CSV table of C-alpha atoms in Angstrom, one decimal:
chain,number,residue,atom,x,y,z
A,1,VAL,CA,11.6,59.7,-62.1
A,2,GLU,CA,14.9,58.2,-63.0
A,3,PRO,CA,14.8,56.5,-66.9
A,4,PRO,CA,13.9,53.0,-67.0
A,5,LEU,CA,16.7,50.3,-66.7
A,6,LEU,CA,16.3,46.6,-67.4
A,7,GLY,CA,12.8,47.4,-67.5
A,8,VAL,CA,12.4,48.5,-64.5
A,9,LEU,CA,12.0,51.7,-63.3
A,10,ALA,CA,14.7,53.1,-59.9
A,11,PRO,CA,13.3,54.0,-57.3
A,12,CYS,CA,12.2,57.2,-56.9
A,13,ARG,CA,13.4,59.9,-54.2
A,14,GLU,CA,9.9,61.7,-53.9
A,15,ALA,CA,7.8,58.6,-53.2
A,16,ARG,CA,4.5,60.2,-52.2
A,17,SER,CA,3.8,62.0,-55.8
A,18,CYS,CA,5.6,58.5,-57.8
A,19,PRO,CA,3.4,56.7,-59.8
A,20,CYS,CA,5.5,53.6,-59.7
A,21,PRO,CA,4.3,50.3,-58.1
A,22,PRO,CA,5.1,50.3,-54.5
A,23,LEU,CA,7.8,47.6,-54.6
A,24,LEU,CA,9.8,50.7,-56.2
A,25,GLN,CA,9.1,52.9,-53.7
A,26,SER,CA,10.6,51.0,-51.0
A,27,PRO,CA,13.6,53.0,-49.2
A,28,ASP,CA,15.4,50.2,-49.1
A,29,LEU,CA,16.1,50.7,-53.0
A,30,VAL,CA,18.2,53.1,-54.2
A,31,PRO,CA,18.8,54.5,-57.9
A,32,TRP,CA,20.6,52.2,-59.9
A,33,ARG,CA,23.3,54.9,-60.7
A,34,SER,CA,24.1,55.1,-57.1
A,35,VAL,CA,24.9,50.9,-56.5
A,36,THR,CA,27.0,50.5,-59.8
A,37,GLN,CA,30.5,52.1,-58.8
A,38,PRO,CA,33.5,50.0,-59.3
A,39,GLN,CA,34.7,48.5,-56.1
A,40,ARG,CA,38.5,48.1,-55.3
A,41,LEU,CA,38.5,45.3,-53.2
A,42,SER,CA,41.6,43.1,-52.2
A,43,GLY,CA,42.9,40.9,-49.7
A,44,LEU,CA,40.1,39.4,-47.4
A,45,PRO,CA,37.5,41.8,-48.4
A,46,LEU,CA,37.2,40.6,-51.6
A,47,LEU,CA,37.6,37.1,-50.8
A,48,LYS,CA,34.4,37.4,-48.3
A,49,ALA,CA,32.7,39.2,-51.7
A,50,LEU,CA,33.7,36.1,-53.8
A,51,ILE,CA,33.4,33.3,-51.8
A,52,LEU,CA,30.6,34.4,-49.1
A,53,PRO,CA,27.5,34.0,-51.2
A,54,GLY,CA,28.4,30.6,-52.1
A,55,LEU,CA,29.3,29.3,-48.5
A,56,VAL,CA,25.7,30.8,-47.3
A,57,PHE,CA,23.9,28.8,-50.4
A,58,GLN,CA,25.8,25.6,-50.0
A,59,SER,CA,24.8,26.2,-46.1
A,60,VAL,CA,21.2,26.6,-47.0
A,61,VAL,CA,20.9,24.0,-49.5
A,62,ILE,CA,22.9,21.3,-48.0
A,63,ALA,CA,20.2,19.6,-45.6
A,64,GLY,CA,17.6,19.4,-49.0
A,65,GLY,CA,20.8,18.7,-51.5
A,66,TYR,CA,22.9,16.1,-49.6
A,67,GLY,CA,23.2,16.3,-45.8
A,68,THR,CA,21.8,12.5,-45.2
A,69,GLY,CA,23.2,11.1,-48.6
A,70,ARG,CA,20.1,10.0,-49.7
A,71,GLU,CA,19.8,12.6,-52.1
A,72,LEU,CA,23.1,11.9,-53.7
A,73,VAL,CA,21.8,8.5,-54.2
A,74,GLU,CA,17.9,9.3,-55.6
A,75,PHE,CA,19.5,11.7,-58.2
A,76,PHE,CA,23.4,10.5,-58.7
A,77,LEU,CA,23.9,7.2,-57.6
A,78,SER,CA,21.2,5.5,-59.0
A,79,GLN,CA,22.8,6.4,-62.2
A,80,GLY,CA,26.0,4.5,-61.4
A,81,PRO,CA,29.3,5.9,-60.0
A,82,LYS,CA,30.5,7.2,-63.0
A,83,GLY,CA,27.2,8.8,-63.9
A,84,ALA,CA,27.2,10.4,-60.5
A,85,LEU,CA,29.9,12.4,-61.6
A,86,LEU,CA,28.8,13.3,-65.1
A,87,GLY,CA,25.7,14.3,-63.4
A,88,ILE,CA,27.2,16.3,-60.4
A,89,ALA,CA,29.0,17.9,-63.2
A,90,VAL,CA,25.9,19.0,-64.7
A,91,ALA,CA,24.3,20.3,-61.4
A,92,THR,CA,27.7,22.3,-61.3
A,93,LEU,CA,27.4,24.2,-64.6
A,94,VAL,CA,23.6,25.0,-63.7
A,95,TRP,CA,24.3,26.5,-60.6
A,96,SER,CA,27.0,28.5,-61.6
A,97,ALA,CA,25.2,30.1,-64.9
A,98,VAL,CA,21.9,30.4,-62.3
A,99,GLY,CA,24.2,31.9,-59.7
A,100,ALA,CA,25.6,34.5,-62.0
A,101,ALA,CA,22.2,35.8,-63.8
A,102,THR,CA,20.4,36.0,-59.9
A,103,PHE,CA,23.3,38.2,-58.4
A,104,GLU,CA,23.7,40.0,-60.8
A,105,PHE,CA,20.1,41.1,-61.5
A,106,ALA,CA,19.6,41.4,-57.6
A,107,ARG,CA,22.5,43.8,-57.7
A,108,ARG,CA,21.2,46.1,-60.6
A,109,ALA,CA,17.3,45.9,-58.9
A,110,GLN,CA,18.6,46.2,-55.5
A,111,ALA,CA,16.4,43.6,-54.3
A,112,PHE,CA,17.8,41.8,-51.4
A,113,ASP,CA,14.6,39.6,-50.5
A,114,TYR,CA,13.1,36.8,-52.4
A,115,ARG,CA,9.9,39.2,-52.5
A,116,ALA,CA,11.4,42.0,-54.1
A,117,PHE,CA,13.6,40.3,-56.4
A,118,MET,CA,11.3,38.1,-58.2
A,119,GLN,CA,8.8,41.0,-58.4
A,120,ALA,CA,11.5,43.0,-60.4
A,121,LEU,CA,11.8,39.9,-62.8
A,122,LEU,CA,8.4,38.8,-63.2
A,123,GLY,CA,6.3,41.6,-61.8
A,124,ARG,CA,2.7,40.2,-60.8
A,125,GLY,CA,4.1,36.7,-61.8
A,126,ALA,CA,6.1,36.7,-58.6
A,127,VAL,CA,3.2,35.1,-57.1
A,128,PHE,CA,3.8,31.5,-58.8
A,129,TYR,CA,7.3,31.5,-57.0
A,130,GLU,CA,5.9,32.6,-53.9
A,131,VAL,CA,3.7,29.6,-54.0
A,132,ALA,CA,6.4,27.4,-55.2
A,133,TYR,CA,9.0,29.1,-52.2
A,134,ALA,CA,6.4,28.1,-49.6
A,135,GLY,CA,5.9,24.3,-50.6
A,136,MET,CA,10.1,23.6,-50.9
A,137,LEU,CA,10.2,25.4,-47.6
A,138,MET,CA,8.0,22.7,-45.8
A,139,LEU,CA,8.9,20.2,-48.0
A,140,VAL,CA,12.6,21.1,-46.7
A,141,LEU,CA,11.8,21.5,-43.4
A,142,ALA,CA,10.0,18.2,-43.1
A,143,VAL,CA,13.2,16.6,-44.4
A,144,VAL,CA,14.9,18.5,-41.8
A,145,ALA,CA,13.0,17.3,-38.8
A,146,ALA,CA,13.0,14.2,-40.1
A,147,ALA,CA,16.7,13.7,-40.3
A,148,SER,CA,17.2,15.5,-37.3
A,149,GLY,CA,15.2,13.4,-35.4
A,150,GLU,CA,16.8,10.0,-36.7
A,151,ILE,CA,19.9,11.5,-36.1
A,152,VAL,CA,19.6,12.1,-32.3
A,153,ARG,CA,17.5,8.6,-32.1
A,154,ASP,CA,20.2,6.3,-33.7
A,155,THR,CA,23.7,8.3,-32.8
A,156,PHE,CA,22.6,8.9,-28.9
A,157,GLY,CA,19.9,7.1,-28.3
A,158,LEU,CA,17.2,9.6,-27.3
A,159,PRO,CA,13.6,9.9,-28.5
A,160,TYR,CA,13.1,11.2,-32.0
A,161,ALA,CA,10.9,13.9,-30.8
A,162,THR,CA,13.9,15.3,-28.6
A,163,GLY,CA,15.7,15.8,-32.1
A,164,VAL,CA,12.9,17.7,-33.3
A,165,ALA,CA,12.6,19.6,-30.4
A,166,LEU,CA,16.2,20.4,-30.5
A,167,MET,CA,15.9,21.7,-33.8
A,168,MET,CA,13.1,24.3,-33.2
A,169,LEU,CA,15.3,25.3,-30.0
A,170,LEU,CA,18.3,26.5,-32.3
A,171,VAL,CA,17.0,27.8,-35.5
A,172,GLY,CA,14.4,29.9,-33.2
A,173,TYR,CA,17.3,31.5,-30.9
A,174,LEU,CA,19.2,32.1,-34.4
A,175,THR,CA,16.1,33.8,-36.5
A,176,LEU,CA,15.5,35.9,-33.1
A,177,ARG,CA,19.0,37.3,-33.2
A,178,GLY,CA,19.0,38.4,-37.1
A,179,SER,CA,21.0,38.5,-40.2
A,180,ASP,CA,24.3,39.1,-38.7
A,181,LEU,CA,24.7,36.2,-36.3
A,182,ILE,CA,23.3,34.2,-39.3
A,183,GLU,CA,25.8,35.1,-41.6
A,184,ARG,CA,28.2,34.2,-38.9
A,185,PHE,CA,27.1,30.9,-38.2
A,186,LEU,CA,26.5,29.8,-41.9
A,187,THR,CA,30.0,30.7,-42.8
A,188,LEU,CA,32.2,29.1,-39.7
A,189,TRP,CA,29.7,26.1,-39.8
A,190,SER,CA,30.3,25.7,-43.5
A,191,ALA,CA,34.1,25.8,-43.3
A,192,LEU,CA,33.4,23.0,-40.5
A,193,LEU,CA,31.6,20.7,-42.7
A,194,TYR,CA,34.5,21.3,-45.2
A,195,VAL,CA,37.0,20.0,-43.0
A,196,THR,CA,34.5,17.1,-42.1
A,197,TYR,CA,33.9,16.0,-45.4
A,198,VAL,CA,37.6,16.2,-46.6
A,199,VAL,CA,38.6,13.5,-43.4
A,200,PHE,CA,35.5,11.5,-44.1
A,201,ALA,CA,36.0,11.1,-47.9
A,202,GLY,CA,40.0,10.8,-47.6
A,203,TRP,CA,39.2,7.9,-44.7
A,204,VAL,CA,37.0,5.9,-47.1
A,205,VAL,CA,39.6,6.1,-49.5
A,206,LEU,CA,41.9,5.0,-47.7
A,207,LYS,CA,40.0,2.1,-46.3
A,208,PHE,CA,38.1,1.4,-49.2
A,209,GLY,CA,39.9,2.1,-52.6
A,210,PRO,CA,40.1,-1.1,-54.2
A,211,GLU,CA,36.5,-1.3,-53.6
A,212,MET,CA,35.6,1.8,-55.2
A,213,GLN,CA,37.5,1.5,-58.0
A,214,GLU,CA,36.0,-1.9,-58.9
A,215,ALA,CA,32.7,-0.2,-58.1
A,216,PHE,CA,33.6,2.5,-60.4
A,217,ARG,CA,35.2,0.4,-63.3
A,218,SER,CA,32.5,-2.3,-63.7
A,219,GLU,CA,29.4,-0.1,-63.6
A,220,PRO,CA,28.6,1.7,-66.8
A,221,ALA,CA,27.0,5.1,-66.5
A,222,GLY,CA,23.0,5.3,-66.6
A,223,THR,CA,21.4,7.1,-70.0
A,224,GLY,CA,19.7,9.7,-67.5
A,225,TRP,CA,22.7,11.3,-65.7
A,226,ALA,CA,22.1,14.6,-67.1
A,227,LEU,CA,18.4,14.5,-66.6
A,228,SER,CA,18.8,13.8,-63.0
A,229,GLY,CA,21.7,16.2,-63.1
A,230,LEU,CA,19.2,18.8,-64.2
A,231,ARG,CA,16.6,17.9,-61.9
A,232,TYR,CA,18.8,17.9,-58.8
A,233,ALA,CA,20.0,21.3,-59.5
A,234,ALA,CA,16.4,22.7,-60.3
A,235,TYR,CA,15.1,21.6,-57.4
A,236,ASN,CA,18.1,23.3,-54.9
A,237,ILE,CA,19.0,25.9,-56.9
A,238,GLY,CA,15.2,27.6,-56.4
A,239,ILE,CA,16.1,28.7,-53.2
A,240,LEU,CA,19.1,31.0,-54.3
A,241,PRO,CA,16.9,34.3,-53.9
A,242,ALA,CA,16.7,32.9,-50.1
A,243,VAL,CA,20.3,34.2,-49.9
A,244,LEU,CA,20.4,37.4,-51.3
A,245,PHE,CA,20.7,39.4,-48.1
A,246,VAL,CA,24.3,38.7,-48.3
A,247,LEU,CA,24.9,40.8,-51.6
A,248,ARG,CA,23.7,44.3,-50.3
A,249,ASP,CA,27.9,45.3,-50.3
A,250,HIS,CA,28.5,44.8,-53.8
A,251,ARG,CA,28.6,47.3,-55.9
A,252,ASP,CA,30.5,45.9,-58.7
A,253,ALA,CA,29.7,43.5,-61.8
A,254,ARG,CA,32.4,41.5,-62.0
A,255,VAL,CA,32.4,40.6,-58.3
A,256,THR,CA,28.8,39.7,-58.0
A,257,LEU,CA,29.3,37.6,-61.5
A,258,ALA,CA,32.4,35.9,-60.6
A,259,ALA,CA,30.5,35.4,-57.1
A,260,GLY,CA,27.6,33.9,-58.7
A,261,ALA,CA,29.7,32.0,-60.8
A,262,LEU,CA,31.2,30.3,-57.8
A,263,VAL,CA,28.3,29.0,-56.2
A,264,GLY,CA,28.3,26.0,-58.6
A,265,PRO,CA,31.8,24.6,-57.2
A,266,LEU,CA,31.3,26.1,-53.6
A,267,ALA,CA,28.1,24.6,-53.1
A,268,ILE,CA,29.0,21.3,-55.1
A,269,ALA,CA,32.0,20.5,-53.3
A,270,PRO,CA,31.2,18.8,-50.4
A,271,GLY,CA,28.4,16.8,-51.9
A,272,LEU,CA,31.1,15.4,-54.6
A,273,LEU,CA,33.2,14.4,-51.9
A,274,PHE,CA,30.4,12.7,-50.0
A,275,THR,CA,29.5,11.0,-53.4
A,276,VAL,CA,32.9,9.7,-53.5
A,277,ALA,CA,32.8,8.0,-50.1
A,278,LEU,CA,29.5,6.3,-50.9
A,279,PHE,CA,31.0,4.5,-54.2
A,280,ALA,CA,32.6,2.0,-51.1
A,281,ALA,CA,28.9,0.9,-50.1
A,282,TYR,CA,27.5,0.8,-53.6
A,283,PRO,CA,25.1,-1.0,-54.9
A,284,GLY,CA,23.8,-1.8,-51.7
A,285,VAL,CA,23.7,1.9,-50.2
A,286,LEU,CA,20.9,2.4,-53.5
A,287,ASP,CA,18.3,1.2,-50.7
A,288,ASP,CA,19.6,3.0,-47.5
A,289,ALA,CA,17.5,5.9,-45.9
A,290,VAL,CA,20.3,7.4,-44.5
A,291,PRO,CA,23.5,6.3,-46.4
A,292,ALA,CA,25.7,8.5,-44.6
A,293,ALA,CA,24.8,6.3,-41.5
A,294,THR,CA,26.0,3.0,-43.4
A,295,VAL,CA,29.6,4.1,-44.6
A,296,LEU,CA,30.2,5.7,-41.0
A,297,GLU,CA,29.4,2.4,-39.5
A,298,ALA,CA,31.8,0.5,-42.1
A,299,LEU,CA,34.6,3.0,-40.8
A,300,GLY,CA,34.4,1.5,-37.4
A,301,SER,CA,34.7,4.3,-35.1
A,302,PRO,CA,32.3,5.4,-33.0
A,303,THR,CA,33.8,8.5,-32.1
A,304,PHE,CA,34.1,10.0,-35.8
A,305,ARG,CA,30.5,8.9,-36.5
A,306,ILE,CA,29.1,11.0,-33.4
A,307,VAL,CA,31.4,13.8,-34.6
A,308,PHE,CA,29.8,13.5,-38.1
A,309,GLN,CA,26.4,13.3,-37.2
A,310,LEU,CA,27.1,16.5,-34.7
A,311,VAL,CA,28.6,18.5,-37.9
A,312,LEU,CA,25.7,16.9,-40.1
A,313,LEU,CA,22.6,18.2,-37.4
A,314,GLY,CA,24.5,21.5,-37.6
A,315,THR,CA,24.1,21.7,-41.3
A,316,LEU,CA,20.4,20.9,-40.6
A,317,VAL,CA,20.3,23.7,-38.4
A,318,GLU,CA,21.7,25.8,-41.1
A,319,THR,CA,19.4,25.3,-43.4
A,320,GLY,CA,16.2,25.6,-41.5
A,321,THR,CA,17.7,29.0,-39.9
A,322,GLY,CA,18.4,30.3,-43.7
A,323,LEU,CA,14.9,29.1,-45.4
A,324,ILE,CA,13.0,30.7,-42.1
A,325,HIS,CA,15.2,33.5,-42.1
A,326,ALA,CA,14.2,34.6,-45.7
A,327,LEU,CA,10.8,34.1,-45.3
A,328,ASN,CA,11.2,36.5,-42.0
A,329,GLU,CA,12.4,38.9,-44.3
A,330,ARG,CA,9.9,38.9,-46.7
A,331,VAL,CA,7.5,39.3,-43.8
A,332,ALA,CA,9.1,42.1,-42.6
A,333,HIS,CA,9.6,44.1,-45.8
A,334,ALA,CA,5.5,43.3,-45.8
A,335,VAL,CA,5.1,44.3,-42.3
A,336,GLU,CA,6.8,47.5,-42.2
A,337,ALA,CA,5.8,49.0,-45.3
A,338,ARG,CA,2.5,49.4,-43.7
A,339,GLY,CA,4.1,51.4,-41.0
A,340,ARG,CA,4.3,48.9,-38.4
A,341,PRO,CA,7.5,47.5,-37.0
A,342,PHE,CA,7.8,43.4,-36.9
A,343,PRO,CA,8.8,42.3,-33.6
A,344,ASP,CA,12.0,40.1,-33.2
A,345,TRP,CA,9.8,37.8,-31.2
A,346,GLY,CA,7.4,37.5,-34.4
A,347,ARG,CA,10.7,35.9,-36.4
A,348,SER,CA,11.0,32.9,-33.7
A,349,ALA,CA,7.3,32.7,-33.5
A,350,VAL,CA,7.2,31.7,-37.6
A,351,ALA,CA,10.7,29.7,-36.8
A,352,VAL,CA,8.7,27.6,-34.3
A,353,ALA,CA,5.4,27.3,-36.2
A,354,LEU,CA,6.8,26.3,-39.5
A,355,LEU,CA,9.2,23.8,-37.7
A,356,ALA,CA,6.4,22.1,-36.1
A,357,LEU,CA,4.7,21.9,-39.2
A,358,GLY,CA,7.2,20.5,-41.1
A,359,ALA,CA,7.8,17.9,-38.0
A,360,GLY,CA,4.2,16.8,-38.9
A,361,LEU,CA,5.0,16.1,-42.2
A,362,SER,CA,7.9,14.6,-41.4
A,363,SER,CA,5.7,11.5,-40.7
A,364,PHE,CA,5.8,10.8,-44.4
A,365,GLY,CA,9.0,9.4,-44.2
A,366,LEU,CA,12.9,10.5,-45.5
A,367,VAL,CA,13.0,8.4,-48.7
A,368,ALA,CA,9.2,9.5,-49.6
A,369,LEU,CA,9.7,12.8,-49.1
A,370,ILE,CA,12.8,12.6,-51.3
A,371,ALA,CA,11.6,11.0,-53.9
A,372,ARG,CA,8.7,12.4,-54.7
A,373,GLY,CA,8.3,15.8,-53.3
A,374,TYR,CA,11.7,16.9,-54.6
A,375,GLY,CA,10.8,15.1,-57.7
A,376,LEU,CA,7.5,17.6,-57.9
A,377,MET,CA,9.7,20.6,-56.7
A,378,THR,CA,12.1,20.2,-59.5
A,379,TRP,CA,9.7,21.2,-62.4
A,380,VAL,CA,7.8,23.7,-60.1
A,381,PHE,CA,11.1,25.6,-59.8
A,382,LEU,CA,12.1,25.2,-63.5
A,383,LEU,CA,9.1,26.9,-64.6
A,384,ALA,CA,8.6,29.8,-62.1
A,385,PHE,CA,12.7,30.7,-61.8
A,386,VAL,CA,15.3,28.9,-63.5
A,387,ILE,CA,13.8,29.8,-66.9
A,388,PRO,CA,12.9,33.1,-66.1
A,389,VAL,CA,16.1,34.4,-64.9
A,390,LEU,CA,18.3,32.5,-67.4
A,391,THR,CA,16.5,34.1,-70.0
A,392,LEU,CA,14.5,37.5,-69.1
A,393,GLY,CA,16.8,37.8,-66.5
A,394,THR,CA,19.9,37.2,-68.7
A,395,TRP,CA,18.2,39.6,-71.2
A,396,ARG,CA,18.0,42.6,-68.9
A,397,ILE,CA,21.4,42.5,-68.0
A,398,VAL,CA,23.1,42.2,-71.1
A,399,ARG,CA,20.6,44.8,-72.6
A,400,ASP,CA,22.3,47.4,-70.3
A,401,PRO,CA,25.7,45.8,-69.9
A,402,GLY,CA,26.9,49.6,-68.4
A,403,ALA,CA,24.9,49.4,-65.4
């Protein structure tokens, strides 16, 4: 057995005679020393290593984080325009800190699905995260289903169920195809999302600049912006272990830490642009179920409204696919550990079943799901993931800086 590192034994080459727990006997894990070689990356490979993890996280987090705008209103604009920007700054810092600690710990442990990662971090305590992830998965899928149904109904005049069915079809197909296609789709759609949000925010500023300035000057920052930023960051960053599959080729600590630090700005940038655009409809937007629709209607362009809603629909597909793919990876590893293959059709079956459950939960309504459900998950993920990775995870990394 290799010497202990970070409080975790390195995986053994001879699993049959090894006294290690089953996790550390996995053939997917390799000895620590073989994955800590410096990477000589430059150009596009380096750029991909640095920004791909943040873009994939942004893709997974957007539907629960700011896709409809309701989340931004609930956590940020409720503190006024000034308080919203301060709260976003807090959330960005938290995401970057947790991202750096999580990515580097995952690289050292070679734990690229959330089950392996949490077992390396918490041992038997990983079950608490499993329960939290399951709860968050169903909550976000309910939001995804509700938002998809409302977008298709309000934009195209089709039945609510059509939007939900379309979501099931697209997510089922992507999960069937596996990690490579999912990674490409998340990256390309994120690039499209950035362009769309830049155009959206720029257009709103040009058309409603004076009104936005007046809203910013006249309203003082609320007293709860720091706590709101922390709460927003906590419930969203809790699903970061779901995107660890993009770190499989990382070998250098500096690259991995930098990629983790970039998670904050890369993931929040579209949300920041969206929040600034919502200043144009403040304070009336505080009571809207889908604030994005209010601002789009004010712009007066039916064509751009359709384009924006289609891009938003794609982001909902991103989130549903990313979260379900992480669960599929966890199930696949558990099944394969017992000597049986996990069939491709099983991935799609899991996706459709979970989306069907999410559609059932969506009957509670978008506003209620976000206000109550996300509020509860904030504290759950703080205890089950954020605090452990920032304390125990960081301590283990610092204790052995040469790994």
